[in-house]
CSV table of C-alpha atoms in Angstrom, one decimal:
chain,number,residue,atom,x,y,z
A,749,MET,CA,-24.3,4.0,11.7
A,750,ILE,CA,-21.5,7.0,11.5
A,751,CYS,CA,-19.6,5.4,14.0
A,752,LEU,CA,-19.7,1.7,12.5
A,753,ALA,CA,-18.1,4.0,9.3
A,754,TYR,CA,-15.5,5.5,10.9
A,755,ALA,CA,-14.3,2.4,12.8
A,756,SER,CA,-14.7,0.2,9.8
A,757,VAL,CA,-10.9,0.9,8.3
A,758,PRO,CA,-9.2,0.4,11.8
A,759,LEU,CA,-11.0,-2.4,12.3
A,760,TYR,CA,-10.2,-3.9,8.7
A,761,SER,CA,-6.4,-3.1,9.5
A,762,ILE,CA,-5.9,-4.9,12.7
A,763,PHE,CA,-8.3,-8.0,11.1
A,764,CYS,CA,-6.0,-8.3,8.1
A,765,LYS,CA,-2.4,-7.6,10.0
A,766,ALA,CA,-3.9,-10.2,12.1
A,767,THR,CA,-5.0,-13.0,10.1
A,768,GLY,CA,-2.7,-12.0,6.3
A,769,TYR,CA,-6.5,-11.5,4.6
A,770,GLY,CA,-6.4,-10.0,1.2
A,771,GLY,CA,-2.4,-10.2,0.8
A,772,THR,CA,-1.5,-8.0,4.0
A,773,ILE,CA,1.9,-7.0,4.1
A,774,ARG,CA,4.3,-6.5,7.1
A,775,LYS,CA,5.6,-3.7,8.2
A,776,VAL,CA,9.7,-4.5,9.3
A,777,THR,CA,12.3,-2.7,10.8
A,778,ASN,CA,15.1,-5.0,10.4
A,779,THR,CA,15.9,-4.3,6.4
A,780,THR,CA,18.8,-6.2,5.8
A,781,THR,CA,18.3,-9.0,3.6
A,782,ASN,CA,20.2,-10.9,0.4
A,783,ILE,CA,19.4,-8.6,-2.8
A,784,THR,CA,19.0,-11.1,-5.8
A,785,ASN,CA,19.4,-10.9,-9.5
A,786,GLN,CA,16.0,-12.1,-9.9
A,787,LYS,CA,13.3,-9.2,-11.5
A,788,ILE,CA,9.6,-9.0,-10.3
A,789,ARG,CA,7.5,-6.4,-11.5
A,790,VAL,CA,5.2,-4.1,-9.2
A,791,HIS,CA,2.5,-2.6,-10.1
A,792,PHE,CA,1.0,0.4,-8.4
A,793,ASN,CA,-2.7,0.8,-8.3
A,794,ALA,CA,-4.8,3.8,-6.7
A,795,ASP,CA,-8.3,3.6,-6.1
A,796,ILE,CA,-10.5,6.4,-4.0
A,797,MET,CA,-14.1,6.3,-2.3
A,798,SER,CA,-16.4,8.5,-4.7
A,799,ASP,CA,-17.0,10.2,-1.1
A,800,LEU,CA,-13.9,12.0,-0.9
A,801,PRO,CA,-13.4,14.6,-2.7
A,802,TRP,CA,-9.5,13.9,-3.6
A,803,GLU,CA,-7.6,12.6,-6.4
A,804,PHE,CA,-5.2,10.0,-6.0
A,805,LYS,CA,-2.4,8.2,-7.9
A,806,SER,CA,0.8,6.9,-8.0
A,807,GLU,CA,3.7,8.5,-9.6
A,808,THR,CA,4.4,5.4,-12.1
A,809,ASN,CA,2.3,2.3,-13.1
A,810,TYR,CA,4.9,-0.1,-11.6
A,811,VAL,CA,8.6,-0.9,-11.1
A,812,ASP,CA,10.9,-3.9,-12.1
A,813,VAL,CA,12.9,-4.4,-8.4
A,814,ASN,CA,15.6,-7.0,-7.7
A,815,ILE,CA,14.4,-9.4,-5.4
A,816,GLY,CA,15.5,-8.3,-1.4
A,817,GLU,CA,16.3,-4.7,-3.0
A,818,GLN,CA,14.7,-1.6,-1.0
A,819,SER,CA,12.6,0.3,-3.4
A,820,LEU,CA,10.6,3.5,-2.9
A,821,ALA,CA,7.7,4.6,-4.6
A,822,PHE,CA,5.2,7.7,-4.8
A,823,TYR,CA,1.6,8.2,-4.6
A,824,TYR,CA,0.1,11.6,-5.0
A,825,ALA,CA,-3.1,13.2,-3.3
A,826,LYS,CA,-4.8,16.2,-4.0
A,827,ASN,CA,-7.8,17.7,-1.9
A,828,LEU,CA,-10.2,19.0,-5.1
A,829,SER,CA,-12.6,20.9,-2.4
A,830,ASP,CA,-12.8,24.0,-0.5
A,831,GLN,CA,-12.6,22.6,2.7
A,832,PRO,CA,-10.3,20.4,4.7
A,833,SER,CA,-10.6,16.8,4.4
A,834,PHE,CA,-9.3,13.3,6.4
A,835,GLY,CA,-8.7,10.1,4.5
A,836,MET,CA,-7.3,6.7,5.4
A,837,ALA,CA,-5.7,4.4,3.0
A,838,VAL,CA,-5.9,0.3,3.1
A,839,TYR,CA,-4.0,-1.4,0.6
A,840,ASN,CA,-3.3,-5.2,-0.5
A,841,VAL,CA,-1.3,-7.0,-2.3
A,842,THR,CA,-2.1,-9.4,-5.4
A,843,PRO,CA,-2.0,-11.9,-5.7
A,844,PHE,CA,-2.9,-12.5,-2.3
A,845,LYS,CA,-0.2,-15.6,-1.6
A,846,ALA,CA,2.2,-12.8,-2.1
A,847,GLY,CA,1.2,-10.5,0.5
A,848,LYS,CA,3.7,-12.2,3.3
A,849,TYR,CA,6.6,-11.7,1.0
A,850,PHE,CA,5.9,-8.2,0.6
A,851,ASN,CA,7.5,-6.2,3.1
A,852,LYS,CA,6.7,-2.3,3.6
A,853,ILE,CA,9.5,0.1,5.5
A,854,ALA,CA,7.1,3.1,5.6
A,855,CYS,CA,4.2,4.2,4.1
A,856,PHE,CA,0.9,5.8,4.9
A,857,CYS,CA,-1.4,3.7,5.5
A,858,PHE,CA,-3.8,3.2,8.4
A,859,GLU,CA,-2.9,6.8,9.1
A,860,GLU,CA,-5.7,9.8,9.1
A,861,GLN,CA,-4.3,12.1,6.2
A,862,MET,CA,-5.9,15.8,6.0
A,863,LEU,CA,-5.3,17.7,3.3
A,864,LEU,CA,-6.1,21.8,3.3
A,865,PRO,CA,-8.5,23.0,0.5
A,866,LYS,CA,-6.4,22.3,-2.8
A,867,GLN,CA,-3.5,20.9,-1.1
A,868,LYS,CA,-1.2,18.2,-2.8
A,869,ALA,CA,0.7,15.7,-0.8
A,870,ALA,CA,3.3,13.3,-1.7
A,871,MET,CA,2.9,10.1,0.2
A,872,PRO,CA,5.9,7.7,-0.2
A,873,VAL,CA,6.0,4.1,0.1
A,874,SER,CA,9.1,2.0,0.9
A,875,PHE,CA,9.4,-1.8,0.6
A,876,TYR,CA,11.0,-5.2,-0.6
A,877,ILE,CA,10.1,-8.4,-1.4
A,878,ASP,CA,11.5,-11.1,0.9
A,879,PRO,CA,13.7,-13.6,-1.3
A,880,GLU,CA,12.0,-16.1,0.9
A,881,ILE,CA,9.2,-15.5,-2.8
A,882,MET,CA,11.6,-17.9,-5.0
A,883,LEU,CA,11.6,-20.9,-2.9
A,884,ASP,CA,7.9,-21.3,-1.9
A,885,ASN,CA,6.2,-23.2,-4.7
A,886,ASN,CA,3.5,-21.0,-4.4
A,887,THR,CA,5.2,-18.3,-5.3
A,888,LYS,CA,8.5,-18.8,-6.8
A,889,ASP,CA,7.4,-18.4,-10.3
A,890,LEU,CA,5.9,-14.8,-9.7
A,891,SER,CA,7.0,-12.4,-12.1
A,892,GLU,CA,4.5,-9.5,-11.2
A,893,ILE,CA,2.8,-8.4,-7.9
A,894,THR,CA,0.1,-5.2,-7.7
A,895,LEU,CA,0.2,-3.2,-4.4
A,896,SER,CA,-3.2,-0.8,-4.2
A,897,TYR,CA,-4.2,1.7,-2.2
A,898,THR,CA,-7.9,2.8,-1.8
A,899,PHE,CA,-8.2,6.0,0.3
A,900,PHE,CA,-11.8,6.3,2.4
A,901,LYS,CA,-13.2,9.6,3.7
A,902,LEU,CA,-13.1,10.1,7.2
A,903,LYS,CA,-14.7,12.3,9.9
Protein backbone atom coordinates (compact mmCIF):
# COMPACT_ATOMS: atom_id res chain seq x y z
CA MET A 1 0.00 0.00 0.00
CA ILE A 2 2.84 2.40 0.84
CA CYS A 3 4.51 1.66 -2.51
CA LEU A 4 1.26 2.41 -4.32
CA ALA A 5 0.89 5.73 -2.51
CA TYR A 6 4.50 6.69 -3.25
CA ALA A 7 4.15 5.74 -6.93
CA SER A 8 0.78 7.41 -7.46
CA VAL A 9 2.11 10.94 -8.06
CA PRO A 10 4.66 9.98 -10.76
CA LEU A 11 2.16 7.61 -12.38
CA TYR A 12 -0.48 10.34 -12.41
CA SER A 13 2.06 12.69 -13.99
CA ILE A 14 2.83 10.21 -16.77
CA PHE A 15 -0.87 9.56 -17.39
CA CYS A 16 -1.73 13.27 -17.56
CA LYS A 17 1.17 14.12 -19.86
CA ALA A 18 0.25 11.28 -22.21
CA THR A 19 -3.48 11.99 -22.33
CA GLY A 20 -3.80 15.70 -21.58
CA TYR A 21 -6.17 14.74 -18.76
CA GLY A 22 -7.10 17.31 -16.16
CA GLY A 23 -5.91 20.36 -18.05
CA THR A 24 -2.33 19.13 -18.12
CA ILE A 25 -0.07 21.79 -19.47
CA ARG A 26 2.96 21.38 -21.68
CA LYS A 27 6.55 22.11 -20.73
CA VAL A 28 8.25 23.92 -23.58
CA THR A 29 11.80 24.90 -24.42
CA ASN A 30 11.13 27.15 -27.41
CA THR A 31 9.47 30.25 -26.00
CA THR A 32 9.41 32.33 -29.16
CA THR A 33 5.83 33.41 -29.66
CA ASN A 34 3.77 36.38 -30.74
CA ILE A 35 2.83 38.64 -27.86
CA THR A 36 -0.66 40.04 -28.23
CA ASN A 37 -2.49 42.95 -26.66
CA GLN A 38 -5.26 40.64 -25.45
CA LYS A 39 -5.07 39.97 -21.73
CA ILE A 40 -6.15 36.95 -19.75
CA ARG A 41 -6.35 36.67 -15.97
CA VAL A 42 -4.44 33.74 -14.48
CA HIS A 43 -5.56 32.79 -10.96
CA PHE A 44 -3.22 30.84 -8.68
CA ASN A 45 -4.47 28.15 -6.33
CA ALA A 46 -2.40 26.30 -3.71
CA ASP A 47 -3.58 23.15 -1.93
CA ILE A 48 -1.83 20.69 0.33
CA MET A 49 -2.78 17.23 1.50
CA SER A 50 -3.49 17.11 5.24
CA ASP A 51 -0.71 14.58 5.99
CA LEU A 52 2.02 16.97 4.78
CA PRO A 53 2.99 19.37 7.60
CA TRP A 54 3.61 22.32 5.31
CA GLU A 55 2.16 25.71 4.64
CA PHE A 56 1.80 26.36 0.90
CA LYS A 57 0.51 29.49 -0.80
CA SER A 58 0.88 31.65 -3.87
CA GLU A 59 2.49 35.07 -3.73
CA THR A 60 -0.56 36.64 -5.36
CA ASN A 61 -4.09 35.53 -6.12
CA TYR A 62 -3.84 36.35 -9.83
CA VAL A 63 -2.01 38.20 -12.58
CA ASP A 64 -3.30 39.72 -15.80
CA VAL A 65 -0.98 38.69 -18.62
CA ASN A 66 -0.79 39.47 -22.31
CA ILE A 67 -1.45 36.31 -24.28
CA GLY A 68 1.89 35.12 -25.68
CA GLU A 69 4.00 36.97 -23.11
CA GLN A 70 6.19 35.03 -20.69
CA SER A 71 5.21 35.52 -17.04
CA LEU A 72 6.75 34.54 -13.72
CA ALA A 73 4.83 33.71 -10.56
CA PHE A 74 5.94 32.46 -7.15
CA TYR A 75 4.55 29.98 -4.69
CA TYR A 76 5.96 29.61 -1.18
CA ALA A 77 6.22 26.56 1.04
CA LYS A 78 7.22 26.21 4.68
CA ASN A 79 7.84 23.02 6.66
CA LEU A 80 5.92 23.48 9.91
CA SER A 81 7.36 20.36 11.55
CA ASP A 82 10.55 19.65 13.50
CA GLN A 83 11.61 16.96 11.00
CA PRO A 84 12.81 17.08 7.39
CA SER A 85 9.81 16.57 5.13
CA PHE A 86 9.39 15.54 1.49
CA GLY A 87 6.61 16.54 -0.90
CA MET A 88 5.74 16.58 -4.57
CA ALA A 89 3.36 18.92 -6.36
CA VAL A 90 0.97 18.09 -9.17
CA TYR A 91 -0.87 20.73 -11.13
CA ASN A 92 -3.77 21.30 -13.44
CA VAL A 93 -5.35 24.12 -15.35
CA THR A 94 -9.04 24.96 -15.41
CA PRO A 95 -11.06 25.21 -17.43
CA PHE A 96 -9.59 21.97 -18.76
CA LYS A 97 -10.00 23.11 -22.37
CA ALA A 98 -7.38 25.81 -21.70
CA GLY A 99 -4.72 23.34 -20.53
CA LYS A 100 -3.24 22.73 -23.97
CA TYR A 101 -2.59 26.47 -24.39
CA PHE A 102 -0.95 26.95 -20.99
CA ASN A 103 2.77 26.45 -21.56
CA LYS A 104 5.11 26.20 -18.61
CA ILE A 105 8.75 26.97 -19.15
CA ALA A 106 9.94 26.12 -15.65
CA CYS A 107 8.21 24.90 -12.53
CA PHE A 108 8.63 22.85 -9.36
CA CYS A 109 5.98 20.23 -10.13
CA PHE A 110 6.58 16.48 -10.35
CA GLU A 111 9.94 16.89 -8.61
CA GLU A 112 10.67 15.78 -5.07
CA GLN A 113 10.93 18.79 -2.77
CA MET A 114 12.66 18.45 0.59
CA LEU A 115 12.30 21.05 3.31
CA LEU A 116 14.29 21.01 6.52
CA PRO A 117 12.52 21.75 9.82
CA LYS A 118 10.92 25.22 9.66
CA GLN A 119 12.56 25.87 6.28
CA LYS A 120 10.86 28.24 3.82
CA ALA A 121 11.26 27.93 0.06
CA ALA A 122 10.28 30.06 -2.92
CA MET A 123 8.99 28.01 -5.84
CA PRO A 124 8.84 29.86 -9.17
CA VAL A 125 6.75 28.95 -12.18
CA SER A 126 7.42 30.54 -15.57
CA PHE A 127 4.71 30.27 -18.23
CA TYR A 128 2.94 31.80 -21.19
CA ILE A 129 -0.45 31.39 -22.84
CA ASP A 130 -0.19 30.27 -26.47
CA PRO A 131 -1.83 32.83 -28.81
CA GLU A 132 -3.55 29.88 -30.55
CA ILE A 133 -6.03 30.04 -27.65
CA MET A 134 -7.65 32.99 -29.45
CA LEU A 135 -8.26 30.93 -32.60
CA ASP A 136 -9.97 27.97 -30.91
CA ASN A 137 -13.77 28.35 -30.86
CA ASN A 138 -13.84 26.59 -27.48
CA THR A 139 -11.39 28.98 -25.82
CA LYS A 140 -11.32 32.27 -27.74
CA ASP A 141 -13.72 33.93 -25.30
CA LEU A 142 -11.93 32.85 -22.11
CA SER A 143 -11.01 35.71 -19.84
CA GLU A 144 -9.75 33.67 -16.86
CA ILE A 145 -7.67 30.55 -16.26
CA THR A 146 -6.73 28.94 -12.95
CA LEU A 147 -3.38 27.26 -12.33
CA SER A 148 -3.72 24.94 -9.37
CA TYR A 149 -1.01 23.05 -7.50
CA THR A 150 -1.52 20.37 -4.86
CA PHE A 151 1.37 19.11 -2.71
CA PHE A 152 1.42 15.46 -1.64
CA LYS A 153 3.57 13.91 1.07
CA LEU A 154 6.40 11.63 -0.03
CA LYS A 155 8.23 9.09 2.13
